[in-house]
Coordinates of C-alpha atoms and ligand atoms in Angstrom, one line a residue:
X561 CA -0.1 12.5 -88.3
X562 CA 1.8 9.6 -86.5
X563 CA 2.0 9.0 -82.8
X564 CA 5.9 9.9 -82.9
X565 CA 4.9 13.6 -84.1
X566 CA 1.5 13.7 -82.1
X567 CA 3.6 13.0 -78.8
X568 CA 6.2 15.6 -79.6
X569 CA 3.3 18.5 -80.2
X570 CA 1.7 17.0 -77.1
X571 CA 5.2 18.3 -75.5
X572 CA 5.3 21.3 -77.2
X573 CA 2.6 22.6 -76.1
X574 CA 2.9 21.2 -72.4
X575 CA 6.2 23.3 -72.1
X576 CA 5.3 26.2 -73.6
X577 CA 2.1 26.8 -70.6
X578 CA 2.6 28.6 -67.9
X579 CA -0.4 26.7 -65.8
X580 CA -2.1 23.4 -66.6
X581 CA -5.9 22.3 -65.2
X582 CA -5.8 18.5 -65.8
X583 CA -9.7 17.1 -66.5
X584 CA -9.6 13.1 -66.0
X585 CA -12.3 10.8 -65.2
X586 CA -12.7 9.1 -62.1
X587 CA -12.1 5.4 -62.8
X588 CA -8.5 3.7 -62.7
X589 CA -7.5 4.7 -65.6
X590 CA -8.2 8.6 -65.5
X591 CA -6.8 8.6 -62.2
X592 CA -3.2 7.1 -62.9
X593 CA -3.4 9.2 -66.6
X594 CA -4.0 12.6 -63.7
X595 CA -1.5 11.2 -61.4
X596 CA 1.3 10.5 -64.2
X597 CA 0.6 13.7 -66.1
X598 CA 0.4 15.9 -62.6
X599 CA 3.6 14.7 -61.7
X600 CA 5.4 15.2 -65.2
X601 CA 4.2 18.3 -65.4
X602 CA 5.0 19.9 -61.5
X603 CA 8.2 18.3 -62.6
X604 CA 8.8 20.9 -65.1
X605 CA 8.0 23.5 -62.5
X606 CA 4.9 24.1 -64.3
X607 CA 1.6 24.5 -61.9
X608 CA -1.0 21.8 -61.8
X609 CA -5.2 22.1 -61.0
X610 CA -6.8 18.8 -60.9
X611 CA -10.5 18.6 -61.9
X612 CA -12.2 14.9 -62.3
X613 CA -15.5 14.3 -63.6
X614 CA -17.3 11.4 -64.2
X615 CA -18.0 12.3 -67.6
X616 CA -18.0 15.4 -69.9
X617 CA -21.8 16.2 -70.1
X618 CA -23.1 19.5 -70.0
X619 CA -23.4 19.6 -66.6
X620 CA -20.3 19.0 -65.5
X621 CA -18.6 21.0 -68.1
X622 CA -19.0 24.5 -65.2
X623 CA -15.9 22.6 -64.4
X624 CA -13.8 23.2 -67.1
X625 CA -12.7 27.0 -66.5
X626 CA -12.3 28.5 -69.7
X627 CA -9.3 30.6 -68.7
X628 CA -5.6 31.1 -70.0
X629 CA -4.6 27.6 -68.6
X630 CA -3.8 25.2 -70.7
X631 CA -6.8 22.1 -70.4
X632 CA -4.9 18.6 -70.5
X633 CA -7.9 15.9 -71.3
X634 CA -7.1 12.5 -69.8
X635 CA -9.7 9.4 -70.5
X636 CA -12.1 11.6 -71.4
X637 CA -12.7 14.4 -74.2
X638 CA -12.5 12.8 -77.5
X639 CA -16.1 11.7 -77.8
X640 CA -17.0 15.4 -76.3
X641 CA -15.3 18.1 -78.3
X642 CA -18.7 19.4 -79.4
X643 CA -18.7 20.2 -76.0
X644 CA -15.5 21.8 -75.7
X645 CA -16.2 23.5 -79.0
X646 CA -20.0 25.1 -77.4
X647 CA -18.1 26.3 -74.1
X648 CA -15.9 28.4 -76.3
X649 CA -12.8 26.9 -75.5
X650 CA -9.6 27.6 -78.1
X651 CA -7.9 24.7 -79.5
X652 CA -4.5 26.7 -78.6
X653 CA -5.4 26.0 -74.6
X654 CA -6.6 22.4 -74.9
X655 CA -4.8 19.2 -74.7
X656 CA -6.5 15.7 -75.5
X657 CA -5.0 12.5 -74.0
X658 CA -7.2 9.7 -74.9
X659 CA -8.4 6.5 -75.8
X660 CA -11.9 7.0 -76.7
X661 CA -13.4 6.7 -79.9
X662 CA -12.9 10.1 -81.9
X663 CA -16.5 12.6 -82.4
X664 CA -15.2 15.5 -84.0
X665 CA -16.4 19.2 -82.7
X666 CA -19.1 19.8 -85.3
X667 CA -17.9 23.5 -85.9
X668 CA -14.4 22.0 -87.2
X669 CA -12.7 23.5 -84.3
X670 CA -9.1 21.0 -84.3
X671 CA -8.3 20.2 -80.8
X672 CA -4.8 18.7 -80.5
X673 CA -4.6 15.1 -79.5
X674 CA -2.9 11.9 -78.8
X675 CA -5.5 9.3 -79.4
X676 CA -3.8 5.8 -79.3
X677 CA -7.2 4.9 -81.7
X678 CA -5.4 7.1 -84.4
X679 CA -2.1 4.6 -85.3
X680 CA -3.1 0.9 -86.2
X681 CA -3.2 -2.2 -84.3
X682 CA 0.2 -1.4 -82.0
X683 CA -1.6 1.3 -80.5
X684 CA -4.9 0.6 -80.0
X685 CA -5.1 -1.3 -77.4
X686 CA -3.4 1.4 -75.1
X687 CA -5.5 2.8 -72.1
X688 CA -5.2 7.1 -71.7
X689 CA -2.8 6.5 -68.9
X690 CA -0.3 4.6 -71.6
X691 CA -0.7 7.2 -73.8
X692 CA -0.1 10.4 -71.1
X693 CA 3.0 7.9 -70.0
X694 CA 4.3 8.1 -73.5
X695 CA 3.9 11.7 -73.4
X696 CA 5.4 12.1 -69.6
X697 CA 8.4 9.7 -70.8
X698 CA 8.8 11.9 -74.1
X699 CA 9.2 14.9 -71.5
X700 CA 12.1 13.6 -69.7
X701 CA 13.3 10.1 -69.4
X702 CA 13.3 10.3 -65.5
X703 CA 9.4 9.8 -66.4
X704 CA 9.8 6.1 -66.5
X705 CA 9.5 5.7 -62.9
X706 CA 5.6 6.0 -63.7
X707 CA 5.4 3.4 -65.6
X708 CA 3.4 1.5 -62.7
X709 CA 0.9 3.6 -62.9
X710 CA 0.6 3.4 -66.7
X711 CA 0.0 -0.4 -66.2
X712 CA -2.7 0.0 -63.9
X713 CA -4.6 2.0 -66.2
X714 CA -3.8 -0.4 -68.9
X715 CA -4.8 -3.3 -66.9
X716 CA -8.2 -0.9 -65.0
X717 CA -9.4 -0.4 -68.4
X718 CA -9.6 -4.4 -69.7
X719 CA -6.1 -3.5 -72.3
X720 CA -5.4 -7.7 -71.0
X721 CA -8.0 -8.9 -70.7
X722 CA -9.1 -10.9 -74.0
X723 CA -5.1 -11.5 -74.6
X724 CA -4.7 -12.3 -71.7
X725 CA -1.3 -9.6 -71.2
X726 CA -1.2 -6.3 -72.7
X727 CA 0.5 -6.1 -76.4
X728 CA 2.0 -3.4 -78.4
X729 CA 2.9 0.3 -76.6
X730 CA 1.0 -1.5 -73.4
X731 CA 3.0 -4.2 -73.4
X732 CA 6.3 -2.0 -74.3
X733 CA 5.3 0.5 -71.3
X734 CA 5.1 -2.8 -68.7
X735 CA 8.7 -3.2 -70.1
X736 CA 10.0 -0.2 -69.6
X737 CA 8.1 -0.7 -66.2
X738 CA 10.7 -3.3 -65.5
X739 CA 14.0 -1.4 -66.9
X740 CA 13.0 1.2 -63.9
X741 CA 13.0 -1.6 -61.1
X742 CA 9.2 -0.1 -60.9
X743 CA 7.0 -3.8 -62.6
X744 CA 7.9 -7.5 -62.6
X745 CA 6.3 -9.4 -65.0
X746 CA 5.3 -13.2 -64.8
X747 CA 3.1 -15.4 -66.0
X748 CA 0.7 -17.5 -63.9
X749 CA -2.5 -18.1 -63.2
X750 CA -5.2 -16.0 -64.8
X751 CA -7.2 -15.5 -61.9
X752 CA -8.5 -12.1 -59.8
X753 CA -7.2 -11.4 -56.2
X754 CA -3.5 -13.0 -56.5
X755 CA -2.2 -11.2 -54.1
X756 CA -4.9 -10.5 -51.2
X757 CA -7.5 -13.3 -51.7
X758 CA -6.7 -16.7 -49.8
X759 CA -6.6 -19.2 -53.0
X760 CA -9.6 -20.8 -52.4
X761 CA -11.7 -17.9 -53.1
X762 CA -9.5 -16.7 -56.1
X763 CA -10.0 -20.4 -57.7
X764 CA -13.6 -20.3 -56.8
X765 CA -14.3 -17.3 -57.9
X766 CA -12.9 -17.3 -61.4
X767 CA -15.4 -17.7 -64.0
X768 CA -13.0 -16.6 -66.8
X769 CA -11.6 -18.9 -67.6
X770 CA -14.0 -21.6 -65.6
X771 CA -12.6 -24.0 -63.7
X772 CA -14.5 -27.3 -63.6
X773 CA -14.9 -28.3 -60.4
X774 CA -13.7 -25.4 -58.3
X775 CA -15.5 -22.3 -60.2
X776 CA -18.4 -21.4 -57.8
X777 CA -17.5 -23.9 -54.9
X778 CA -14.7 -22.9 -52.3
X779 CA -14.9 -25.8 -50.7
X780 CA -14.1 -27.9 -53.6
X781 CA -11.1 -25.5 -53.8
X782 CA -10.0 -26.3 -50.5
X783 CA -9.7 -29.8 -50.7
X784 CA -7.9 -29.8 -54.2
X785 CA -5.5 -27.5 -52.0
X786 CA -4.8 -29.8 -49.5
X787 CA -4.7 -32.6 -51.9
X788 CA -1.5 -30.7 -53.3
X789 CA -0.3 -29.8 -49.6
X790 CA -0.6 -26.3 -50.2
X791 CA -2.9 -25.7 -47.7
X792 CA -2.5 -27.3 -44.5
X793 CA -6.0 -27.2 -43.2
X794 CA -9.3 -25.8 -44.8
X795 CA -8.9 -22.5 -42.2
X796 CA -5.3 -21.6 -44.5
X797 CA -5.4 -18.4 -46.1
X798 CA -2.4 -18.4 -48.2
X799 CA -2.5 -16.7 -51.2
X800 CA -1.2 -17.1 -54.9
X801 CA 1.6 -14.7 -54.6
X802 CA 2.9 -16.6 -51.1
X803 CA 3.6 -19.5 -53.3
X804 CA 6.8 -21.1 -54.2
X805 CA 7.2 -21.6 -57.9
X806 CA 7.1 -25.6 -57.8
X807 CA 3.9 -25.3 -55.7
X808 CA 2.3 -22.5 -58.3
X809 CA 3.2 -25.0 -61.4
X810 CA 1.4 -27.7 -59.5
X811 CA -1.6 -26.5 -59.0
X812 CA -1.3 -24.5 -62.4
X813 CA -0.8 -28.6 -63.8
X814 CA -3.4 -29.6 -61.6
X815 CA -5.8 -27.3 -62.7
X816 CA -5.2 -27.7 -66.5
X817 CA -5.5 -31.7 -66.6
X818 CA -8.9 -31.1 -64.9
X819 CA -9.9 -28.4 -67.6
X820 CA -8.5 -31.2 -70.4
X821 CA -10.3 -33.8 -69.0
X822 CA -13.6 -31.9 -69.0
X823 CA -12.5 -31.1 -72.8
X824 CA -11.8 -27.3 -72.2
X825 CA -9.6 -25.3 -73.3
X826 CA -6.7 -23.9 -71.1
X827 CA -6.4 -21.3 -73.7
X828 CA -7.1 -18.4 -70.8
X829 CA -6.1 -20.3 -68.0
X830 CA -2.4 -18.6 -67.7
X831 CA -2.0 -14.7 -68.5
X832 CA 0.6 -12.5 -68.0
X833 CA 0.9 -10.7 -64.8
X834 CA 2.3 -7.5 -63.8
X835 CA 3.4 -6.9 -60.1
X836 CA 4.4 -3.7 -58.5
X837 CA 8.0 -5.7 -56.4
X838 CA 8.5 -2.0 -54.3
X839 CA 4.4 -2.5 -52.6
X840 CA 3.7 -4.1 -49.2
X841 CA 3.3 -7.6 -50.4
X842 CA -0.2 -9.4 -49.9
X843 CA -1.5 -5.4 -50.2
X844 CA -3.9 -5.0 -53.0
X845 CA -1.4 -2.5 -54.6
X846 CA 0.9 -5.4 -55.4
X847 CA -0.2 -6.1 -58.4
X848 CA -2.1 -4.2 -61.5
X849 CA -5.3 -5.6 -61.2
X850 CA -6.0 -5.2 -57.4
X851 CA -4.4 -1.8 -57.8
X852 CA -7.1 -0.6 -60.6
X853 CA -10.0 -1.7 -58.1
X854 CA -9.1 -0.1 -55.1
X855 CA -8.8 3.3 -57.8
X856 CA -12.0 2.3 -58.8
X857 CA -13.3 2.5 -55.5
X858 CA -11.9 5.7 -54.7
X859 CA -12.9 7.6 -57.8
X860 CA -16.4 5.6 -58.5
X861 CA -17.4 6.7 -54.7
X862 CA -16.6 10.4 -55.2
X863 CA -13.2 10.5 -53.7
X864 CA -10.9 10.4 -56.9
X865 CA -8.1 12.5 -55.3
X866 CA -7.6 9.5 -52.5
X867 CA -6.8 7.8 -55.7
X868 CA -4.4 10.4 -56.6
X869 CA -2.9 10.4 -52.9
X870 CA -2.1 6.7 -53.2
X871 CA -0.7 6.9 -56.5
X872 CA 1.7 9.9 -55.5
X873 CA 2.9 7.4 -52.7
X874 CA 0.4 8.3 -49.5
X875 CA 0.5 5.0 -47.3
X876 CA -0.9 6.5 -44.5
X877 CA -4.2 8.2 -43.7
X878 CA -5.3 8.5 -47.2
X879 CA -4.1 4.9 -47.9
X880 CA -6.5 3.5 -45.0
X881 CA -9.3 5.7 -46.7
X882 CA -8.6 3.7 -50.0
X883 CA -8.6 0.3 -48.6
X884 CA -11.8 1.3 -46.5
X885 CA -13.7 2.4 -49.9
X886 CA -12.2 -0.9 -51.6
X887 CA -14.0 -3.1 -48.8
X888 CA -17.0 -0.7 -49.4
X889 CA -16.7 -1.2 -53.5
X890 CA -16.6 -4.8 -53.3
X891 CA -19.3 -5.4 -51.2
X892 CA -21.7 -3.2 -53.3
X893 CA -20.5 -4.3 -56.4
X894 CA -20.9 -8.4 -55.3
X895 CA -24.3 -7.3 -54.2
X896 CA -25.1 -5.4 -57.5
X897 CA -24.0 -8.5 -59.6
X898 CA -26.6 -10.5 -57.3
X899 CA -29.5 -8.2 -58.2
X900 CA -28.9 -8.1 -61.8
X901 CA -28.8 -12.1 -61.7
X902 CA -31.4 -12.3 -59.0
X903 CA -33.7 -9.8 -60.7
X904 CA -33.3 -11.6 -64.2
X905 CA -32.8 -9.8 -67.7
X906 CA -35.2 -8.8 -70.2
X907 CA -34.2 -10.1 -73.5
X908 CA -34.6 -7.6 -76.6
X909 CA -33.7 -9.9 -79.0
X910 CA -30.4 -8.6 -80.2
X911 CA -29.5 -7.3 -76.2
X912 CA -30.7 -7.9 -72.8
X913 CA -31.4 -5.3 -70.3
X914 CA -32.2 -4.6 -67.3
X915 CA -33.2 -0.9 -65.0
X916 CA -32.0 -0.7 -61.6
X917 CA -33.7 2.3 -60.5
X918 CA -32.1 4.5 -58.0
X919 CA -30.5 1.4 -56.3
X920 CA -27.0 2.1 -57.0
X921 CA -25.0 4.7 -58.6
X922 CA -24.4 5.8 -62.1
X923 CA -21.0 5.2 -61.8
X924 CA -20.5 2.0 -60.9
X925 CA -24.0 -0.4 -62.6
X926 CA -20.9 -0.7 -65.5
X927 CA -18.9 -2.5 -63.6
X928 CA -21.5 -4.4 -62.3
X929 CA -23.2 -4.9 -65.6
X930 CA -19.8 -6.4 -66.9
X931 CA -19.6 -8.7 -64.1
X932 CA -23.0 -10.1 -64.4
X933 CA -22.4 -10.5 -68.0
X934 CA -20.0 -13.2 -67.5
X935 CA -22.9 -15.2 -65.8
X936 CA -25.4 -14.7 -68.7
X937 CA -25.8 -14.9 -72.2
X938 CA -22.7 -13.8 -73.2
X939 CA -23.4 -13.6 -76.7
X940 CA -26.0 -10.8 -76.4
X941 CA -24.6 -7.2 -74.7
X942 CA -25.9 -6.3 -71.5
X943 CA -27.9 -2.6 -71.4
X944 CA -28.0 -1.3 -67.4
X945 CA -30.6 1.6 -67.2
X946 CA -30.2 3.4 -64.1
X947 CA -31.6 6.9 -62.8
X948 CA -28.9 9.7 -61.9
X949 CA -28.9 11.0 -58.0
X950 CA -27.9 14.5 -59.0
X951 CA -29.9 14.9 -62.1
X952 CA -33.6 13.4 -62.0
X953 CA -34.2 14.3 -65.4
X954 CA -31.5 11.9 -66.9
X955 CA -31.0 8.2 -67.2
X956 CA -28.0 6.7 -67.5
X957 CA -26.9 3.7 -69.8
X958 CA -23.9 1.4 -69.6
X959 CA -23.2 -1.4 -72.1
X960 CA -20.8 -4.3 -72.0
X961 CA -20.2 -7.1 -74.4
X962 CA -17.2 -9.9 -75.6
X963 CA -14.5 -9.3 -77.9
X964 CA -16.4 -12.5 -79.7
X965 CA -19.8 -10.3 -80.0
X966 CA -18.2 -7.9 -81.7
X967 CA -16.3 -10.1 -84.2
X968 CA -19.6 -10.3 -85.2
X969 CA -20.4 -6.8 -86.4
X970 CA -21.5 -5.5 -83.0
X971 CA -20.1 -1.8 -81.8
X972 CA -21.6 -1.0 -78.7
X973 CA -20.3 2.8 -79.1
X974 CA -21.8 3.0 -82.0
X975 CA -25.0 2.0 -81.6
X976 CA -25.2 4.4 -78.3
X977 CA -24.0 7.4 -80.0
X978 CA -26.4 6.9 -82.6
X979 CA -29.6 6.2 -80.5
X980 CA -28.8 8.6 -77.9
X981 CA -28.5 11.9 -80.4
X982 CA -31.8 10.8 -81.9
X983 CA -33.1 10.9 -78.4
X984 CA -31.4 13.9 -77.0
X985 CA -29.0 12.7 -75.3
X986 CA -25.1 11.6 -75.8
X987 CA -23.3 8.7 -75.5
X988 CA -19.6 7.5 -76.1
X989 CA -17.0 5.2 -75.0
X990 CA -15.6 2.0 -76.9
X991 CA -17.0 -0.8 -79.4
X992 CA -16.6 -3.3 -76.4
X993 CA -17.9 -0.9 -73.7
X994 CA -20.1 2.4 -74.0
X995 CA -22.0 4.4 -72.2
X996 CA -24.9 7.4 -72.9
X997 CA -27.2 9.7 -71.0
X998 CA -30.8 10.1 -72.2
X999 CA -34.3 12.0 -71.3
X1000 CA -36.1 10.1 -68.4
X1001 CA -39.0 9.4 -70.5
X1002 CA -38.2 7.4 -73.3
X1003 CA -36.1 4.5 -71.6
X1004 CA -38.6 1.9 -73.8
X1005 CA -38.1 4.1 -76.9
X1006 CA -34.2 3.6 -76.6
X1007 CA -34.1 0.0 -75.9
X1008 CA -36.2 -0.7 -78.7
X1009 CA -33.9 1.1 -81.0
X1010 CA -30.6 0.1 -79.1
X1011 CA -31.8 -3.0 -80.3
X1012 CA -32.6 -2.8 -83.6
X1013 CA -29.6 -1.0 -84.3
X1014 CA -27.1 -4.1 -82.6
X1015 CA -29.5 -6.2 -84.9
X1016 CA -28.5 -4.2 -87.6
X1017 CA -24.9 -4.3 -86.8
X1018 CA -25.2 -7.9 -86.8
X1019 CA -27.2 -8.9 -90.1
X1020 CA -24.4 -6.3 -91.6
X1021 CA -22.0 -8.9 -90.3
X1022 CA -17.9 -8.6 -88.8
X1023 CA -16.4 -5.6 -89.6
X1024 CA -13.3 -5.3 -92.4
X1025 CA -10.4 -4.2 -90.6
Ligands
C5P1557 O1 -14.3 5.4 -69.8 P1 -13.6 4.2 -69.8 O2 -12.8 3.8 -71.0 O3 -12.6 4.4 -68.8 O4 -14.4 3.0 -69.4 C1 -13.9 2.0 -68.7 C2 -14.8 0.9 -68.6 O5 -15.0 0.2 -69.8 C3 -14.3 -0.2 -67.6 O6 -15.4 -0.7 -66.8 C4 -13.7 -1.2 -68.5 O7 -14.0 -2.5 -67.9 C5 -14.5 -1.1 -69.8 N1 -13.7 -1.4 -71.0 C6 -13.6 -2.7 -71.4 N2 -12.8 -2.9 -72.5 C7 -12.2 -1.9 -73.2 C8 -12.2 -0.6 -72.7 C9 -13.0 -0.4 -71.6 O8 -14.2 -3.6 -70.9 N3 -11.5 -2.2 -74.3
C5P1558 O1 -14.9 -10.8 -55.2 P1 -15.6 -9.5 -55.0 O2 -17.0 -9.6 -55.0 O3 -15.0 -8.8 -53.8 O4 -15.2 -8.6 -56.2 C1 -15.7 -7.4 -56.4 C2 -14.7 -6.4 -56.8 O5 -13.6 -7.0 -57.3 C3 -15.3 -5.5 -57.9 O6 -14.9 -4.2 -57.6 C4 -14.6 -5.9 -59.1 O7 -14.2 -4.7 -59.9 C5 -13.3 -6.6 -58.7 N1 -13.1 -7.7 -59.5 C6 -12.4 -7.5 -60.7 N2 -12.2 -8.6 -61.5 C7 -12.6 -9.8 -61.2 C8 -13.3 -10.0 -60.0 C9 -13.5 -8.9 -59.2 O8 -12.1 -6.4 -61.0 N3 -12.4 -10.8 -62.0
C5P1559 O1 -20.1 4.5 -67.4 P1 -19.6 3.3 -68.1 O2 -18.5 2.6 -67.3 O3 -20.6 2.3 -68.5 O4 -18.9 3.8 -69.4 C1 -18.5 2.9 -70.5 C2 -17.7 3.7 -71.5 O5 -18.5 4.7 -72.1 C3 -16.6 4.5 -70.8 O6 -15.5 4.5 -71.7 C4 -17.1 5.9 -70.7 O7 -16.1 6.9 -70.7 C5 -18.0 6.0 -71.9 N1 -19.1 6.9 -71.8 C6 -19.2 8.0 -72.7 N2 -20.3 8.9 -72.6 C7 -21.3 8.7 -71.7 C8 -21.2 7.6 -70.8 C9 -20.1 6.7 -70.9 O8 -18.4 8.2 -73.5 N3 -22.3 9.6 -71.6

């Protein structure tokens, strides 16, 4: 079926329950995909339990009731329907909103679904909140004022990042974003922090696209900033979004004669952007990157429904909770990047790995693992092994790798799901990013044949698409 008639059963069955329990994962982009389909849906007069996870395992499926409501999956339940299937639940009370590669439930149970994998290149790079906006919008037009949150989940879940702007049904939501007075779009520099981070620090910092010079040295920033006038004295703390547009093309000039004259490409040095013009300005909910971190923090730390709170609006009490856990996030994940780089990898061969123990949580060493990437060899995926608080018997796995690695052959999900059924456990996600949990036990085992299986992948070559 097609996405047109996969919406419009998505509907159908949305208005025919009498009660919804919405399951979403607790990163950026299963908190806006719960925030845009909870408020859709209590718009319809329909009642609305949220329930986030931080993944479908068997443990945390007690979660799920199996009851008359109808079970809305957001971010989360395509790669588990065996699971869905084992806890008995009836594909006439389930709901799938996703953007996970597909496992089917092994007993041929059909669970409906919107899965923007399902419809070709215009779809696929569409995060579960763009698809439950699609589905919200397909409810009632007056849906589009959601639209900001559909573009941080795009933006949370990496839907820009290699193109450097969202494209297809992302880029079409972001647009409909700005026919609801809800997103501005711009273009500028293609940097993190635009709105809250003096400039320095978001010059210095960026290391994608690297800036020759001024990646890794703030000071070096500063004085190309006064150099320009922009800053005034080294203390200056302006940041991007404060500039005026001939001081932002200036520096933007600056910086790309200094990238040609090192003989790099500016190729990723500009990217579109996507600004929420109705936030506090210099907040970190100005704009769709910041916005995705600080619902990171929230649902990454446990507290998913502060996430929700400042996506239905709070500012207050619940607001200051999300900018505390953002300071919080940031420092641990700046300090978790350090370790992995501090600590060293161990190359594989094919990947490079690394076990951080009980040192940080399972829930974020992805994140981390991603960022640390950037500094390493960025042809090989990254592998974080890392034990689970709440589950001693379990280890969990994150991968990350480059859109470049896998024009190579390389499918991170694949290789995950593969290794991790032969070894009792269970793993999903994307080609690009994955994830698994395994036995404590056989963490050597797995590597080995992680590796062998990406080696595999690559002596098989790029894939035909
Ligand atoms: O479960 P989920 O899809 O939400 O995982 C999100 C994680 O995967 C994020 O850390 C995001 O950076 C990463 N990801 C990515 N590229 C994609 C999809 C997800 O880097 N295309
Ligand atoms: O710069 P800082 O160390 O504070 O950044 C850490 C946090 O900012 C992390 O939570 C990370 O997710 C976010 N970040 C990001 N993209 C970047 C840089 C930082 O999402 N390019
Ligand atoms: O946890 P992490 O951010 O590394 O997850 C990367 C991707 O793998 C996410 O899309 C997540 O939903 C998926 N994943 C999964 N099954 C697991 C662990 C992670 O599908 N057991």
């Amino acid at each position: 079926m097609g996405f047109i008639e996969d919406i419009s059963t998505a509907t159908d069955i949305i208005r025919n329950a009498d009660a919804v329990t919405l399951v979403s994962h607790i990163d950026a982009d299963g908190i806006t995909a719960e925030a845009i389909a909870a408020q859709a849906i209590s718009r319809l007069g329909i009642p609305v339990t949220p329930v986030f996870v931080r993944q479908l395992e068997p443990l945390t499926m007690r979660h799920v009731p199996n009851d008359d409501t109808l079970k809305i999956f957001t971010d989360l339940g395509a790669g588990q329907q065996n699971l869905m299937e084992e806890a008995g639940l009836s594909s006439d009370n389930v709901l799938i909103l996703d953007h996970h590669i597909n496992q089917p439930a092994p007993g041929g149970t059909v669970y409906p679904q919107v899965n923007s994998q399902f419809y070709g290149q215009e779809y696929a790079k569409c995060s579960a909140a763009g698809v439950t906006y699609m589905v919200a919008r397909k409810l009632d037009p007056a849906n589009a004022d959601l639209a900001d949150l559909a573009v941080v989940g795009n933006v949370g879940d990496m839907m820009a990042r290699e193109t450097c702007g969202l494209v297809g049904i992302a880029r079409w939501i972001a647009d409909d974003g700005v026919g609801s007075g809800r997103v501005r779009i711009t273009k500028g520099l293609n940097c993190y922090g635009l709105s809250t981070r003096p400039l320095h620090l978001c010059l210095a910092n960026s290391d994608d696209p690297l800036l020759p010079g001024i990646s890794g040295d703030p000071k070096a920033a500063i004085d190309l900033l006064i150099r320009l006038g922009i800053y005034e004295k080294p203390s200056d703390q302006r940041v991007w979004e404060e500039l005026h547009a001939d001081e932002a093309k200036l520096l933007a000039s600056v910086v790309a004669e200094q990238m040609i004259a090192n003989g790099e490409s500016t190729e990723r040095l500009f990217a579109e952007l996507y600004f929420f013009p109705h936030e506090t300005e210099k907040s970190p909910l100005r704009n769709a990157s910041e916005y995705a971190t600080m619902l990171n923090a929230c649902g990454r730390w446990a507290k998913p429904k502060i996430g929700t709170a400042v996506c239905f609006g709070d500012r207050g009490q619940q607001y200051r909770e999300a900018e505390h856990m953002l300071r919080h996030h940031r420092s641990i994940i700046r300090e978790l990047c350090e370790y992995i780089l501090d600590t060293g990898v161990a190359d594989a061969g094919s990947i490079q790995w690394i076990h951080t123990g009980d040192s940080y949580p399972d829930t974020i060493v992805g994140i981390g693992a991603g960022m640390a990437l950037s500094k390493l060899d960025t042809t090989k995926p990254i592998m974080v092994l890392c034990s689970v608080s709440d589950e001693p018997d379990l280890v969990k796995i994150s991968m990350r790798t480059y859109e470049k690695v896998l024009r190579c052959g390389v499918d991170l999900q694949a290789a995950l799901v593969t290794a991790a059924a032969e070894f009792n456990g269970a793993g999903g996600g994307h080609n690009i990013a994955a994830g698994a949990y395994i036995p404590k036990g056989c963490e050597d085992d797995f590597i080995r044949r992680v590796n062998e299986l990406i080696a595999g992948q690559l002596t098989a070559g790029a894939p035909h698409r």
